[in-house]
Amino acid sequence: MFCNQCEQTAKGQGCTVKGVCGKTDEVSAIQDLLVQVCVELGTVATAARKEGLTVSNEANRLTSEAIFSTLTNVNFDEERFVPLIKNIAAARDELAGKVKADCGVITKIAATADELSKQGEAFPVTSFDTNEDLRSLKQIIVYGLKGVAAYVDHAAILGQEDEGLYASIHEALAAVPQELSMEELVGLTMKCGEMNLKAMELLDAGNTGTYGHPVPTEVPLGAKAGKAILVSGHDLKDLRQLLEQTEGSGINIYTHGEMLPCHAYPELKKYDHFYGHYGTAWQNQAKEFAAFPGAILMTTNCIQKPVESYKGDIFTTGLVGWPGVTHVTNGDFAAVIEKAKELPGFEADTDQGSVLCGFARNAVLGVADKVIEGVKSGAIKHFFLVGGCDGAKPGRNYYTEFVEQAPQDTVILTLACGKFRFFDKKLGDIDGIPRLLDIGQCNDAYSAIQIAVALADAFECDVNELPLSMILSWYEQKAVSILLTLLHLGIKDIRLGPSLPAFITPNVLNFLVENFNIMPISTPEEDLKAILG
Ligand code: FSO
Ligand code: SF4
């Protein structure tokens, strides 16, 4: 196997024996085959659209589900990839039968998981291109597409879809086997950022249209005596269905990791038994889940190898999978609820303080006048967007220290799981505006962009001229797609850490530095000094 798509890749170069994430050789190969079959479907679908043919919505949806399934920490179960590969191949073959153009390679699919995995060995990412810079750009495109696919899938679940976006995804996939120049591939990476902006806009419309605009909400970090279910991942619909199915049962629902911002949505917070938040970010789950006295539901990416002590108490749904873990489907959480009833639950109420969330675009822009006044009067000197993924590396303490050291007249905007490095810090407020504003999940990066754009409008300047600096952390491919969106929007001077992606070659990095002045994080002291002068 060879995989270097995430930040924790072995030795900062690539996982070759087994994934640091727990991905096996076999799963890595079957994922490579799935990407290859998606590339072939993308090629055929692009040709079909050019010839005026219609690509079915089923083929579109399947593409995003399949690509999302190969994102880090989504699915580790080899068997679950078999129907995905077969369905994608069937959609490809059906279209290929109608298209007149020559669509190049069509891989004939084997039958069993083992055979498919063996077959996948012929399509490692290293085969994308023989030129390492062109390969690097193709990897950025494919990893960016994994992030786009995640957002497209989340949005589609809430009924928000766009045929033009699906067509662009297919076109970008079709580019992988083509002989393209550096300039053409750079153009496609920017296009990928544009596609991601559209996908995030659809998701924002789905979330706010279905559950209302988030409102500032205080969320308890302690527990309430009684039976309990912990929900992790990112999916709001799964959470809503679980809340409906547990209403009146006496079971309290807790969020873990990226589900924290769900407490702020009116249509979710109205449930009395939607109690509080438990634990921190995804990489701490082995310790935190082991201590949770109830059932656990993983709704999207973020799963790690379950420890034996809770393997029987954890469930997956949607695209998530781990071999041997019970997978529930169709929004039927009866098995999770039964398990929660069997387990002891929390013995007593505990008070561990609370955190504030719910500062998505509507809430922040609702107090825009106050924020603008704060900047004009000099009470607010600077905004820092400190956001992105969390992870296990010690270098991530940078983000905690950065926030701790940011001067009192600065405001920290945050989103995604990176916030767990500082989410419970009491940073006070500036004239009633909290200094720490939690915008939401990584899936809510659209909200952060809208806030920045609105501020730029108010000050009649470019986003790059705002007193705003972006200090980002990355781990997996959703972060790649968000970064591409920021570059597509022309955002400069982004600081990125804890380390730069292994799939970016020195030449590609030079391009990014020259055009966007993107830079690695250094130390909180040095970076704060450089930013604030
Ligand atoms: Fe974090 Fe990234 Fe969203 Fe993860 S921003 S790391 S596996 O995506 O899921 O929270
Ligand atoms: Fe390694 Fe990350 Fe790939 Fe897992 S997803 S195999 S940790 S590079």
GROMACS .gro file of N, CA and C and ligand atoms in nm, residues 1-10 13-16 18-24 28 31 70-73 76 475-477, ligand 2:
model
  101
    1MET      N    1   0.083  -0.120   0.000
    1MET     CA    2   0.000   0.000   0.000
    1MET      C    3   0.086   0.125   0.000
    2PHE      N    4   0.032   0.231  -0.054
    2PHE     CA    5   0.095   0.362  -0.036
    2PHE      C    6  -0.018   0.463  -0.020
    3CYS      N    7  -0.018   0.531   0.094
    3CYS     CA    8  -0.119   0.635   0.116
    3CYS      C    9  -0.054   0.749   0.192
    4ASN      N   10  -0.069   0.869   0.140
    4ASN     CA   11  -0.014   0.986   0.211
    4ASN      C   12  -0.117   1.100   0.214
    5GLN      N   13  -0.246   1.061   0.215
    5GLN     CA   14  -0.350   1.164   0.198
    5GLN      C   15  -0.378   1.246   0.324
    6CYS      N   16  -0.331   1.200   0.441
    6CYS     CA   17  -0.362   1.279   0.561
    6CYS      C   18  -0.236   1.323   0.633
    7GLU      N   19  -0.257   1.405   0.734
    7GLU     CA   20  -0.145   1.471   0.802
    7GLU      C   21  -0.065   1.376   0.889
    8GLN      N   22  -0.130   1.267   0.936
    8GLN     CA   23  -0.056   1.179   1.027
    8GLN      C   24   0.017   1.067   0.952
    9THR      N   25   0.031   1.082   0.822
    9THR     CA   26   0.096   0.977   0.741
    9THR      C   27   0.234   0.938   0.798
   10ALA      N   28   0.267   0.811   0.787
   10ALA     CA   29   0.389   0.758   0.851
   10ALA      C   30   0.514   0.836   0.810
   13GLN      N   31   0.578   1.095   0.533
   13GLN     CA   32   0.602   1.062   0.391
   13GLN      C   33   0.490   0.978   0.330
   14GLY      N   34   0.455   0.869   0.397
   14GLY     CA   35   0.350   0.784   0.341
   14GLY      C   36   0.337   0.656   0.421
   15CYS      N   37   0.214   0.607   0.434
   15CYS     CA   38   0.193   0.479   0.502
   15CYS      C   39   0.214   0.369   0.398
   16THR      N   40   0.300   0.274   0.429
   16THR     CA   41   0.335   0.172   0.330
   16THR      C   42   0.305   0.030   0.378
   18LYS      N   43   0.097  -0.039   0.694
   18LYS     CA   44  -0.039  -0.030   0.749
   18LYS      C   45  -0.061   0.117   0.778
   19GLY      N   46  -0.184   0.163   0.765
   19GLY     CA   47  -0.209   0.304   0.791
   19GLY      C   48  -0.193   0.338   0.939
   20VAL      N   49  -0.138   0.456   0.967
   20VAL     CA   50  -0.134   0.504   1.105
   20VAL      C   51  -0.277   0.512   1.157
   21CYS      N   52  -0.373   0.536   1.067
   21CYS     CA   53  -0.514   0.546   1.103
   21CYS      C   54  -0.575   0.409   1.132
   22GLY      N   55  -0.506   0.301   1.094
   22GLY     CA   56  -0.560   0.168   1.114
   22GLY      C   57  -0.604   0.103   0.982
   23LYS      N   58  -0.588   0.177   0.871
   23LYS     CA   59  -0.629   0.123   0.740
   23LYS      C   60  -0.535   0.008   0.702
   24THR      N   61  -0.593  -0.104   0.662
   24THR     CA   62  -0.508  -0.218   0.623
   24THR      C   63  -0.466  -0.203   0.477
   28SER      N   64  -0.675  -0.030   0.179
   28SER     CA   65  -0.611   0.075   0.099
   28SER      C   66  -0.622   0.042  -0.051
   31GLN      N   67  -0.978   0.072  -0.180
   31GLN     CA   68  -1.012   0.215  -0.195
   31GLN      C   69  -0.949   0.270  -0.323
   70THR      N   70  -1.377   0.706   0.084
   70THR     CA   71  -1.232   0.684   0.086
   70THR      C   72  -1.160   0.794   0.163
   71LEU      N   73  -1.235   0.889   0.219
   71LEU     CA   74  -1.176   0.995   0.302
   71LEU      C   75  -1.125   0.931   0.432
   72THR      N   76  -1.022   0.990   0.489
   72THR     CA   77  -0.962   0.935   0.611
   72THR      C   78  -1.067   0.916   0.721
   73ASN      N   79  -1.057   0.803   0.790
   73ASN     CA   80  -1.141   0.774   0.908
   73ASN      C   81  -1.290   0.759   0.876
   76PHE      N   82  -1.344   0.151   0.721
   76PHE     CA   83  -1.231   0.058   0.729
   76PHE      C   84  -1.275  -0.085   0.699
  475TYR      N   85  -0.584   1.802   0.890
  475TYR     CA   86  -0.560   1.661   0.918
  475TYR      C   87  -0.603   1.577   0.798
  476GLU      N   88  -0.728   1.597   0.755
  476GLU     CA   89  -0.773   1.512   0.644
  476GLU      C   90  -0.819   1.593   0.523
  477GLN      N   91  -0.893   1.529   0.433
  477GLN     CA   92  -0.913   1.588   0.301
  477GLN      C   93  -1.023   1.694   0.295
  535SF4    FE1   94  -0.185   0.678   0.646
  535SF4    FE2   95  -0.353   0.884   0.661
  535SF4    FE3   96  -0.362   0.718   0.455
  535SF4    FE4   97  -0.445   0.639   0.697
  535SF4     S1   98  -0.537   0.795   0.565
  535SF4     S2   99  -0.319   0.523   0.554
  535SF4     S3  100  -0.295   0.745   0.826
  535SF4     S4  101  -0.195   0.856   0.508
   0.00000   0.00000   0.00000
